CSV table of C-alpha atoms in Angstrom, one decimal:
chain,number,residue,atom,x,y,z
E,21,MET,CA,-176.0,75.5,68.4
E,22,VAL,CA,-172.8,73.3,68.0
E,23,SER,CA,-171.4,75.0,64.8
E,24,GLY,CA,-172.9,78.3,65.7
E,25,GLY,CA,-172.9,81.4,63.0
E,26,ARG,CA,-175.8,82.4,61.0
E,27,LYS,CA,-174.7,80.5,57.9
E,28,PRO,CA,-175.0,76.6,57.7
E,29,ASP,CA,-171.6,74.9,57.4
E,30,THR,CA,-172.9,72.8,54.4
E,31,TRP,CA,-174.1,75.4,51.8
E,32,TRP,CA,-175.3,72.7,49.3
E,33,LEU,CA,-176.3,69.9,51.6
E,34,PRO,CA,-180.1,69.4,51.2
E,35,ARG,CA,-181.7,72.0,53.5
E,36,GLY,CA,-184.0,69.3,55.2
E,37,VAL,CA,-180.8,67.4,56.4
E,38,VAL,CA,-179.5,70.6,57.8
E,39,ALA,CA,-182.7,71.6,59.5
E,40,LEU,CA,-182.8,68.2,60.9
E,41,ARG,CA,-179.3,68.5,62.6
E,42,VAL,CA,-179.9,71.8,63.8
E,43,ARG,CA,-183.4,70.7,65.3
E,44,ILE,CA,-181.7,67.7,67.3
E,45,PHE,CA,-179.2,70.0,68.7
E,46,GLU,CA,-181.9,72.4,70.0
E,47,LYS,CA,-183.8,69.6,71.5
E,48,VAL,CA,-181.4,69.2,74.2
E,49,ASN,CA,-182.2,72.8,75.4
E,50,GLY,CA,-185.4,72.2,76.9
E,51,ASP,CA,-188.5,74.1,77.1
E,52,ARG,CA,-187.1,77.2,79.3
E,53,VAL,CA,-184.5,78.9,77.0
E,54,VAL,CA,-184.0,82.2,75.5
E,55,THR,CA,-181.4,83.1,72.9
E,56,LEU,CA,-180.0,86.8,73.0
E,57,PRO,CA,-180.1,89.0,70.8
E,58,ASN,CA,-183.4,88.0,69.0
E,59,ALA,CA,-186.1,89.9,66.8
E,60,ALA,CA,-187.9,91.2,70.1
E,61,TYR,CA,-184.6,91.9,72.3
E,62,GLY,CA,-181.5,93.5,70.5
E,63,PRO,CA,-177.8,93.9,71.6
E,64,GLU,CA,-178.7,96.5,74.3
E,65,VAL,CA,-180.7,93.5,76.2
E,66,PHE,CA,-178.0,91.1,75.3
E,67,GLU,CA,-175.6,93.2,77.2
E,68,ARG,CA,-177.8,93.9,80.2
E,69,VAL,CA,-178.6,90.3,80.9
E,70,TYR,CA,-175.2,88.9,80.2
E,71,ALA,CA,-173.7,91.3,82.8
E,72,HIS,CA,-176.6,90.6,85.3
E,73,PRO,CA,-175.5,89.0,88.7
E,74,ALA,CA,-178.4,86.7,88.3
E,75,ALA,CA,-177.0,85.3,85.1
E,76,ASN,CA,-174.3,83.4,86.8
E,77,GLY,CA,-175.4,79.7,87.0
E,78,ARG,CA,-173.0,77.7,85.0
E,79,SER,CA,-174.2,74.0,84.8
E,80,ALA,CA,-176.8,73.0,87.4
E,81,GLY,CA,-180.4,72.9,85.8
E,82,ALA,CA,-179.5,73.0,82.1
E,83,GLY,CA,-180.0,70.2,79.6
E,84,LEU,CA,-176.9,71.6,77.6
E,85,SER,CA,-174.8,71.0,80.5
E,86,ASP,CA,-175.0,67.3,80.1
E,87,LEU,CA,-173.9,67.7,76.6
E,88,PHE,CA,-171.1,70.0,77.4
E,89,TRP,CA,-170.0,67.8,80.2
E,90,TYR,CA,-170.2,64.8,78.0
E,91,TRP,CA,-167.8,66.7,75.3
E,92,LEU,CA,-165.5,67.9,78.0
E,93,SER,CA,-164.7,64.7,79.9
E,94,PRO,CA,-162.9,63.4,82.1
E,95,GLY,CA,-163.4,65.9,84.7
E,96,PRO,CA,-166.0,68.6,83.5
E,97,GLU,CA,-167.2,69.3,86.9
E,98,VAL,CA,-164.1,71.3,87.8
E,99,HIS,CA,-163.5,72.8,84.3
E,100,GLN,CA,-163.3,76.7,85.2
E,101,GLU,CA,-166.0,77.5,82.7
E,102,HIS,CA,-168.5,75.1,84.2
E,103,LEU,CA,-167.8,75.6,87.9
E,104,GLU,CA,-170.5,77.4,89.8
E,105,PRO,CA,-170.0,80.8,91.5
E,106,GLY,CA,-168.5,80.8,95.1
E,107,PRO,CA,-165.3,80.1,96.8
E,108,ARG,CA,-164.3,77.0,94.9
E,109,TYR,CA,-164.6,78.9,91.6
E,110,GLU,CA,-162.3,81.8,92.9
E,111,ASP,CA,-159.8,79.5,94.1
E,112,VAL,CA,-159.5,77.6,90.7
E,113,ALA,CA,-159.8,81.1,88.8
E,114,GLN,CA,-157.0,82.7,91.0
E,115,ALA,CA,-154.7,79.5,90.1
E,116,THR,CA,-155.4,80.0,86.5
E,117,ARG,CA,-154.5,83.8,86.6
E,118,CYS,CA,-151.1,82.9,88.4
E,119,ILE,CA,-150.2,80.1,85.8
E,120,LEU,CA,-151.2,82.5,82.9
E,121,ALA,CA,-149.1,85.2,84.3
E,122,GLY,CA,-145.8,86.3,82.6
E,123,GLY,CA,-143.8,89.1,81.1
E,124,SER,CA,-145.1,90.0,77.6
E,125,ALA,CA,-141.8,89.6,76.0
E,126,ASP,CA,-141.1,86.2,77.4
E,127,LEU,CA,-144.9,85.0,76.5
E,128,ALA,CA,-144.2,86.3,72.9
E,129,ALA,CA,-140.9,84.6,72.7
E,130,ALA,CA,-142.3,81.4,73.8
E,131,ALA,CA,-145.1,81.6,71.3
E,132,THR,CA,-142.7,82.4,68.6
E,133,ARG,CA,-140.4,79.3,69.3
E,134,ALA,CA,-143.3,77.0,69.5
E,135,VAL,CA,-144.8,78.0,66.2
E,136,ALA,CA,-141.4,78.3,64.5
E,137,GLY,CA,-140.9,74.5,65.7
E,138,ALA,CA,-143.9,73.5,63.8
E,139,LEU,CA,-143.1,75.4,60.7
E,140,ASP,CA,-139.5,74.3,60.7
E,141,ALA,CA,-141.1,70.8,59.7
E,142,LEU,CA,-142.2,72.3,56.4
E,143,PRO,CA,-140.2,72.3,53.2
E,144,ALA,CA,-138.6,75.7,52.2
E,145,ASP,CA,-138.5,74.9,48.4
E,146,ARG,CA,-142.1,74.1,47.6
E,147,ILE,CA,-145.7,74.9,48.2
E,148,SER,CA,-147.0,73.0,51.4
E,149,LEU,CA,-150.9,72.2,51.4
E,150,VAL,CA,-151.7,72.0,55.3
E,151,ARG,CA,-154.6,72.5,57.6
E,152,LEU,CA,-153.8,75.3,59.9
E,153,ARG,CA,-155.7,74.1,62.6
E,154,ASP,CA,-153.6,70.9,62.6
E,155,LEU,CA,-150.4,72.7,61.8
E,156,VAL,CA,-150.4,75.0,64.8
E,157,MET,CA,-152.3,72.6,67.4
E,158,PRO,CA,-148.7,70.8,68.4
E,159,ALA,CA,-147.1,74.4,68.6
E,160,TRP,CA,-149.9,75.5,71.1
E,161,ALA,CA,-149.7,72.1,73.1
E,162,GLU,CA,-145.8,73.0,73.4
E,163,PHE,CA,-146.7,76.5,74.7
E,164,CYS,CA,-149.0,75.6,77.1
E,165,TYR,CA,-147.1,72.7,78.4
E,166,GLY,CA,-144.6,75.4,79.1
E,167,LEU,CA,-146.9,77.5,81.1
E,168,VAL,CA,-147.7,74.5,83.5
E,169,PHE,CA,-144.2,72.8,83.8
E,170,HIS,CA,-141.9,75.6,83.1
E,171,GLU,CA,-139.8,73.4,81.0
E,172,PRO,CA,-139.4,72.4,77.3
E,173,CYS,CA,-142.0,70.1,76.0
E,174,PRO,CA,-140.8,66.6,75.3
E,175,PRO,CA,-142.3,65.0,72.0
E,176,HIS,CA,-144.1,62.4,74.0
E,177,ALA,CA,-146.2,65.1,75.9
E,178,ARG,CA,-146.9,67.3,73.0
E,179,LYS,CA,-148.2,64.0,71.3
E,180,LEU,CA,-150.5,63.2,74.0
E,181,ILE,CA,-151.7,67.0,74.4
E,182,THR,CA,-152.3,67.3,70.7
E,183,ALA,CA,-154.2,64.1,70.4
E,184,HIS,CA,-156.5,65.0,73.4
E,185,ALA,CA,-157.4,68.7,72.3
E,186,ASP,CA,-158.1,67.2,68.9
E,187,ASP,CA,-160.2,64.8,70.0
E,188,VAL,CA,-162.4,67.3,72.2
E,189,ILE,CA,-162.7,70.1,69.4
E,190,SER,CA,-163.6,67.1,66.9
E,191,ALA,CA,-166.3,66.0,69.0
E,192,LEU,CA,-167.6,69.6,70.0
E,193,LYS,CA,-168.0,70.1,66.1
E,194,CYS,CA,-169.6,66.6,65.7
E,195,THR,CA,-167.0,65.7,63.1
E,196,GLY,CA,-165.8,62.7,65.2
E,197,LEU,CA,-166.8,60.6,68.2
E,198,ARG,CA,-165.1,60.8,71.4
E,199,HIS,CA,-162.2,58.6,72.3
E,200,THR,CA,-162.1,58.1,76.0
E,201,ARG,CA,-158.8,56.0,76.2
E,202,ARG,CA,-157.1,58.7,74.0
E,203,ARG,CA,-158.1,61.2,76.6
E,204,ALA,CA,-157.3,58.8,79.7
E,205,ARG,CA,-153.7,58.6,78.4
E,206,LEU,CA,-153.2,62.3,79.0
E,207,THR,CA,-154.8,61.9,82.3
E,208,ALA,CA,-152.5,59.3,83.4
E,209,TYR,CA,-149.6,61.3,82.3
E,210,VAL,CA,-150.5,64.5,84.2
E,211,ARG,CA,-151.4,62.4,87.2
E,212,GLU,CA,-148.0,60.9,87.2
E,213,ARG,CA,-146.1,64.4,86.9
E,214,LEU,CA,-148.4,65.9,89.7
E,215,ALA,CA,-147.7,62.9,92.0
E,216,ALA,CA,-143.8,63.6,91.4
E,217,GLY,CA,-144.0,67.3,92.3
E,218,ASP,CA,-143.4,68.4,88.9
E,219,VAL,CA,-145.8,71.2,88.8
E,220,PRO,CA,-144.2,74.4,90.1
E,221,HIS,CA,-147.4,76.2,90.9
E,222,ARG,CA,-149.8,76.4,93.6
E,223,LEU,CA,-152.8,74.5,92.3
E,224,PRO,CA,-156.5,75.0,93.9
E,225,ALA,CA,-156.6,73.7,97.7
E,226,SER,CA,-160.2,73.3,97.2
E,227,LEU,CA,-159.7,70.4,94.8
E,228,SER,CA,-158.5,66.9,95.5
E,229,PRO,CA,-155.2,65.5,93.9
E,230,GLU,CA,-157.5,63.7,91.0
E,231,GLU,CA,-159.5,67.0,90.5
E,232,GLN,CA,-156.1,69.0,90.2
E,233,VAL,CA,-155.2,66.6,87.5
E,234,PHE,CA,-158.5,67.1,85.6
E,235,TYR,CA,-158.2,70.9,86.2
E,236,LEU,CA,-154.8,71.1,84.5
E,237,GLN,CA,-156.1,68.9,81.6
E,238,GLY,CA,-159.1,70.7,81.1
E,239,THR,CA,-158.2,74.3,81.5
E,240,PHE,CA,-154.8,74.2,79.9
E,241,PHE,CA,-154.4,71.1,77.8
E,242,ASN,CA,-157.9,71.4,76.3
E,243,THR,CA,-159.4,74.8,76.3
E,244,ALA,CA,-156.1,76.8,76.1
E,245,VAL,CA,-154.8,74.5,73.3
E,246,VAL,CA,-158.1,74.3,71.3
E,247,GLN,CA,-158.9,77.8,71.6
E,248,LEU,CA,-155.4,79.1,70.6
E,249,SER,CA,-155.3,76.7,67.8
E,250,GLU,CA,-158.8,77.8,66.4
E,251,ALA,CA,-158.0,81.4,66.6
E,252,THR,CA,-154.6,81.1,65.0
E,253,ALA,CA,-156.4,79.0,62.2
E,254,HIS,CA,-159.1,81.8,61.7
E,255,LEU,CA,-156.4,84.6,61.6
E,256,LEU,CA,-154.4,82.9,59.0
E,257,LEU,CA,-157.0,81.7,56.9
E,258,ALA,CA,-158.5,85.3,56.7
E,259,LEU,CA,-155.2,86.6,55.8
E,260,ALA,CA,-155.1,83.7,52.9
E,261,ARG,CA,-158.4,85.0,51.7
E,262,HIS,CA,-157.6,88.6,51.8
E,263,PRO,CA,-154.2,89.2,50.1
E,264,ARG,CA,-154.4,92.9,50.3
E,265,VAL,CA,-154.6,92.8,54.1
E,266,GLN,CA,-151.8,89.8,54.1
E,267,ARG,CA,-149.5,92.0,51.8
E,268,ARG,CA,-149.9,95.2,54.4
E,269,LEU,CA,-148.8,93.2,57.4
E,270,ALA,CA,-145.9,91.5,55.5
E,271,ASP,CA,-144.5,94.9,54.3
E,272,ASP,CA,-144.6,96.2,57.7
E,273,PRO,CA,-144.2,93.4,60.4
E,274,GLY,CA,-143.8,96.0,63.0
E,275,ASP,CA,-147.4,97.6,62.6
E,276,ASP,CA,-148.7,96.2,65.8
E,277,ARG,CA,-151.8,98.4,65.5
E,278,TYR,CA,-152.9,97.1,62.1
E,279,LEU,CA,-152.3,93.5,63.3
E,280,THR,CA,-154.5,94.2,66.5
E,281,HIS,CA,-157.1,95.7,64.1
E,282,VAL,CA,-156.8,92.3,61.8
E,283,LEU,CA,-157.2,90.4,65.2
E,284,ASP,CA,-160.4,92.3,66.3
E,285,GLU,CA,-162.1,91.9,63.0
E,286,THR,CA,-161.4,88.1,63.1
E,287,MET,CA,-162.5,87.5,66.2
E,288,ARG,CA,-165.6,89.9,65.5
E,289,LEU,CA,-166.5,88.1,62.2
E,290,TYR,CA,-165.5,84.5,63.5
E,291,PRO,CA,-165.9,84.2,67.3
E,292,LEU,CA,-164.6,81.3,68.9
E,293,PHE,CA,-167.7,80.6,70.9
E,294,GLY,CA,-171.0,80.4,68.9
E,295,ILE,CA,-173.3,80.1,72.1
E,296,ALA,CA,-172.6,80.7,75.6
E,297,HIS,CA,-175.1,79.6,78.1
E,298,ARG,CA,-176.1,80.6,81.4
E,299,ILE,CA,-178.7,79.6,83.9
E,300,THR,CA,-180.5,82.2,85.8
E,301,THR,CA,-180.5,82.0,89.6
E,302,ASP,CA,-183.1,84.9,90.1
E,303,GLU,CA,-185.7,86.7,88.0
E,304,ILE,CA,-184.2,89.2,85.3
E,305,PRO,CA,-186.4,91.5,83.5
E,306,LEU,CA,-186.1,91.7,79.6
E,307,ASP,CA,-188.4,94.8,79.5
E,308,ASP,CA,-191.3,96.3,81.5
E,309,ARG,CA,-193.6,93.4,80.6
E,310,THR,CA,-191.4,90.1,80.5
E,311,THR,CA,-189.3,88.8,83.0
E,312,LEU,CA,-187.1,85.8,82.8
E,313,PRO,CA,-187.8,83.6,85.9
E,314,ALA,CA,-185.2,81.9,88.0
E,315,GLY,CA,-183.9,78.5,86.4
E,316,SER,CA,-184.2,79.8,82.6
E,317,VAL,CA,-181.4,79.0,80.3
E,318,VAL,CA,-180.1,82.0,78.5
E,319,CYS,CA,-178.3,81.4,75.1
E,320,PHE,CA,-175.8,84.4,74.3
E,321,SER,CA,-175.1,84.2,70.6
E,322,TYR,CA,-171.9,85.6,69.9
E,323,PRO,CA,-172.1,85.7,66.0
E,324,ASP,CA,-175.7,87.5,66.1
E,325,TYR,CA,-174.2,90.0,68.8
E,326,HIS,CA,-171.0,90.6,66.7
E,327,ALA,CA,-173.1,91.6,63.6
E,328,THR,CA,-175.1,94.3,65.2
E,329,GLY,CA,-173.9,98.1,65.0
E,330,TYR,CA,-171.6,97.5,61.9
E,331,GLU,CA,-171.9,98.8,58.3
E,332,ARG,CA,-171.5,95.6,56.2
E,333,PRO,CA,-171.2,93.3,59.1
E,334,ASP,CA,-170.4,90.0,56.9
E,335,VAL,CA,-167.5,91.9,55.2
E,336,PHE,CA,-164.0,91.3,56.6
E,337,GLU,CA,-162.7,94.8,56.9
E,338,PRO,CA,-160.1,95.6,59.5
E,339,ASP,CA,-159.8,99.1,58.8
E,340,ARG,CA,-163.3,99.6,60.2
E,341,TRP,CA,-161.4,99.7,63.8
E,342,THR,CA,-159.3,102.6,62.9
E,343,SER,CA,-162.4,104.7,64.0
E,344,LEU,CA,-164.1,102.0,66.2
E,345,SER,CA,-163.3,101.5,70.1
E,346,ALA,CA,-163.3,97.7,71.0
E,347,ARG,CA,-164.7,99.1,74.3
E,348,ASP,CA,-167.6,100.6,72.7
E,349,ALA,CA,-168.3,98.3,69.8
E,350,HIS,CA,-170.7,95.3,69.9
E,351,HIS,CA,-167.6,93.0,70.3
E,352,ILE,CA,-167.0,90.5,73.4
E,353,PRO,CA,-164.3,88.0,71.9
E,354,PHE,CA,-163.3,87.0,75.4
E,355,GLY,CA,-166.6,87.5,77.2
E,356,VAL,CA,-167.8,90.3,79.4
E,357,ALA,CA,-166.0,91.6,82.3
E,358,ALA,CA,-169.0,91.3,84.8
E,359,ASN,CA,-169.6,87.7,83.8
E,360,ARG,CA,-166.3,85.8,84.2
E,361,PRO,CA,-164.3,86.8,81.2
E,362,CYS,CA,-161.8,84.4,79.5
E,363,PRO,CA,-158.7,84.2,81.7
E,364,ALA,CA,-156.6,84.6,78.8
E,365,TRP,CA,-158.0,88.0,77.6
E,366,ARG,CA,-154.5,89.3,78.0
E,367,LEU,CA,-152.3,86.5,77.0
E,368,SER,CA,-154.2,85.5,73.9
E,369,PRO,CA,-153.8,88.7,71.7
E,370,LEU,CA,-150.1,88.8,72.7
E,371,VAL,CA,-149.1,85.3,71.6
E,372,LEU,CA,-151.4,85.2,68.8
E,373,ARG,CA,-149.9,88.3,67.0
E,374,ALA,CA,-146.5,86.6,67.6
E,375,ALA,CA,-147.6,83.4,66.0
E,376,VAL,CA,-149.1,85.5,62.8
E,377,ARG,CA,-145.7,87.3,62.6
E,378,GLU,CA,-143.5,84.1,62.6
E,379,VAL,CA,-145.7,82.6,59.8
E,380,LEU,CA,-145.6,85.6,57.6
E,381,ARG,CA,-142.0,85.8,58.1
E,382,ARG,CA,-141.6,82.7,56.4
E,383,PHE,CA,-144.6,82.1,54.0
E,384,ARG,CA,-147.2,83.6,51.8
E,385,LEU,CA,-150.6,82.1,52.5
E,386,ASP,CA,-153.4,81.3,49.8
E,387,SER,CA,-156.7,79.6,50.1
E,388,SER,CA,-159.9,79.3,48.3
E,389,VAL,CA,-161.8,77.4,50.7
E,390,SER,CA,-165.0,78.6,52.4
E,391,HIS,CA,-164.3,80.3,55.8
E,392,THR,CA,-167.2,80.0,58.5
E,393,ARG,CA,-167.2,80.6,62.3
E,394,SER,CA,-167.2,76.8,63.2
E,395,ILE,CA,-164.2,76.2,60.6
E,396,PRO,CA,-164.8,72.3,60.5
E,397,HIS,CA,-162.5,71.7,57.8
E,398,ARG,CA,-159.6,72.7,59.8
E,399,ALA,CA,-158.7,75.6,57.4
E,400,PRO,CA,-157.0,74.0,54.4
E,401,CYS,CA,-154.2,76.3,53.0
E,402,LEU,CA,-151.3,76.8,50.7
E,403,LEU,CA,-148.1,78.0,52.3
E,404,ILE,CA,-145.8,79.5,49.7
E,405,PRO,CA,-142.3,80.1,51.0
E,406,HIS,CA,-140.8,83.7,50.5
E,407,GLY,CA,-138.7,83.6,47.5
E,408,LEU,CA,-140.4,80.9,45.7
E,409,GLU,CA,-142.4,81.7,42.5
E,410,PRO,CA,-145.4,79.5,42.3
E,411,GLY,CA,-146.1,80.3,38.7
E,412,ALA,CA,-148.6,78.2,36.9
E,413,ARG,CA,-148.8,75.6,39.6
E,414,LEU,CA,-150.9,78.0,42.0
E,415,ALA,CA,-154.0,78.1,39.9
E,416,PRO,CA,-154.5,74.2,39.7
E,417,LEU,CA,-153.8,73.9,43.6
E,418,ARG,CA,-156.3,76.6,44.4
E,419,GLY,CA,-158.9,75.0,42.1
E,420,PHE,CA,-158.2,71.6,43.9
E,421,LEU,CA,-158.8,73.1,47.4
E,422,ARG,CA,-162.1,74.7,46.2
E,423,VAL,CA,-163.4,71.5,44.9
E,424,ARG,CA,-162.4,69.3,47.8
E,425,ASP,CA,-163.9,71.8,50.2
E,426,GLY,CA,-167.2,71.5,48.4
E,427,VAL,CA,-167.3,67.8,48.2
E,428,GLU,CA,-166.3,67.6,51.9
E,429,ASP,CA,-169.0,70.0,53.0
E,430,VAL,CA,-171.5,67.7,52.0
E,431,THR,CA,-169.7,64.4,53.4
E,432,ARG,CA,-169.1,66.2,56.7
E,433,GLY,CA,-172.5,67.7,57.0
E,434,VAL,CA,-174.0,64.0,57.0
E,435,ARG,CA,-171.4,62.9,59.4
E,436,GLN,CA,-172.0,65.9,61.7
E,437,LEU,CA,-175.7,64.9,61.6
E,438,VAL,CA,-175.2,61.2,62.4
E,439,LEU,CA,-172.3,61.6,65.1
E,440,GLY,CA,-174.1,64.7,66.8
E,441,THR,CA,-177.1,62.7,67.1
E,442,VAL,CA,-175.4,59.7,68.5
E,443,MET,CA,-173.6,62.0,71.0
E,444,VAL,CA,-176.4,63.9,72.0
E,445,LEU,CA,-178.6,60.8,72.7
E,446,HIS,CA,-175.4,59.2,74.6
E,447,ALA,CA,-175.0,62.5,76.6
E,448,ARG,CA,-178.6,62.3,77.6
E,449,ARG,CA,-178.5,58.9,78.7
E,450,GLN,CA,-175.3,59.3,80.7
E,451,ARG,CA,-176.7,62.7,82.2
E,452,GLN,CA,-173.2,63.4,83.6
E,453,ALA,CA,-174.2,67.1,85.0
E,454,ALA,CA,-177.4,66.1,86.3
E,455,ARG,CA,-176.1,63.2,88.2
E,456,TYR,CA,-173.5,65.2,89.8
E,457,PHE,CA,-175.7,67.8,91.2
E,458,GLU,CA,-178.2,65.2,92.3
E,459,GLN,CA,-175.8,63.6,94.5
E,460,LEU,CA,-174.5,66.9,96.0
E,461,PRO,CA,-175.1,66.8,99.9
E,462,PRO,CA,-177.8,69.3,101.3
E,463,GLY,CA,-175.0,72.1,102.1
E,464,GLY,CA,-174.0,71.8,98.4
E,465,CYS,CA,-170.3,70.9,98.9
E,466,PRO,CA,-169.1,69.1,96.0
E,467,VAL,CA,-167.9,65.5,96.0
E,468,VAL,CA,-164.3,65.0,95.5
E,469,HIS,CA,-164.2,62.5,93.0
E,470,SER,CA,-164.9,62.6,89.0
E,471,THR,CA,-168.4,62.0,87.7
E,472,GLY,CA,-166.9,59.2,85.7
E,473,ASP,CA,-167.2,58.6,81.8
E,474,SER,CA,-168.0,55.5,80.3
E,475,ALA,CA,-167.5,55.3,76.5
């Protein structure tokens, strides 16, 4: 559940350890769970159920919610992805759309400047060995800061946002434990800026001042930074592993159509979400004989859905989109329109294309590491400045990357098993989502303070 995808991250870890890890995470789902698509119900049922108006519960009543609230703390009760449907969600969603709004040229230029700043730190006269997610995360922290505050991002704020986002995604991938004090430092910074009147946006009136802090932190300095960083790492690693595609983009940087095909194919093969879970608020028929009762937890598997309806679905082939329509294909990188799609569905492709162009303008990419949907290794890659001929140096570096990747797969797999188990058990003890909904008054109006989060 945590890593998603159809293949284990640790391909040469003993199968028993991998199976145990998966089983531990599945246990948190409870007994009223169905995963779509599956052998009995294919992509058509996936689409119908995902778009059904009764598949609208977000957190209340699912054991998975305790785990996700634990990972997203502080303030998961006002995280836009986990708010229950209703006026409070609509208020928050409207505020998010306004903050993300902007002219295409301005947004692309801001993304280019942010990525250029990160690349400026790399030497222009030798090969750099980087982890792509680590390279671009400060850039996206700076970009998102600009969206919220409409001013250049100071180094101190960029460091706080990056540390927070890295901590969240590392915990989600079970490669590290949460560090609540690290997260609290960003909370204190945002609280101070909000109290000083430094946020030039209308924030959701349905949220208390403290909840507005958590809203900004969770939506823009967690989810936005993490997802843009992960998407950029996937895009660049795919190009590093497919030199033919990379050369075509580098030779014609103005070919926006082909770059869009590369983005579509990357998000098809490596969707940012492995599983999206929803709680049914009424009955939903699966077929003439089977009906999901209200209160069921439905897990929508993006990787499995994205693998249906394509020839050679496991092959990275951007040219397939020349004759495919993203509207008609089994392809939902930003969710479905009928069930609260990602609010950055317009912004993300625009700024991702700008980021890729800036990287390719400066470097050739090369990597020999594995590429999985969960990308827990943070995408190790070689960046070769244009004009530099690597010669005989490249083969040993590629060999080093390959060997290190294999060794890290084993140690990381064991670490994910141990740390994931610890966090699952800790989350089940805290019961953050369950406690929050238990303390709601009979009318269902939310409390105005955070659920709290002890380490």
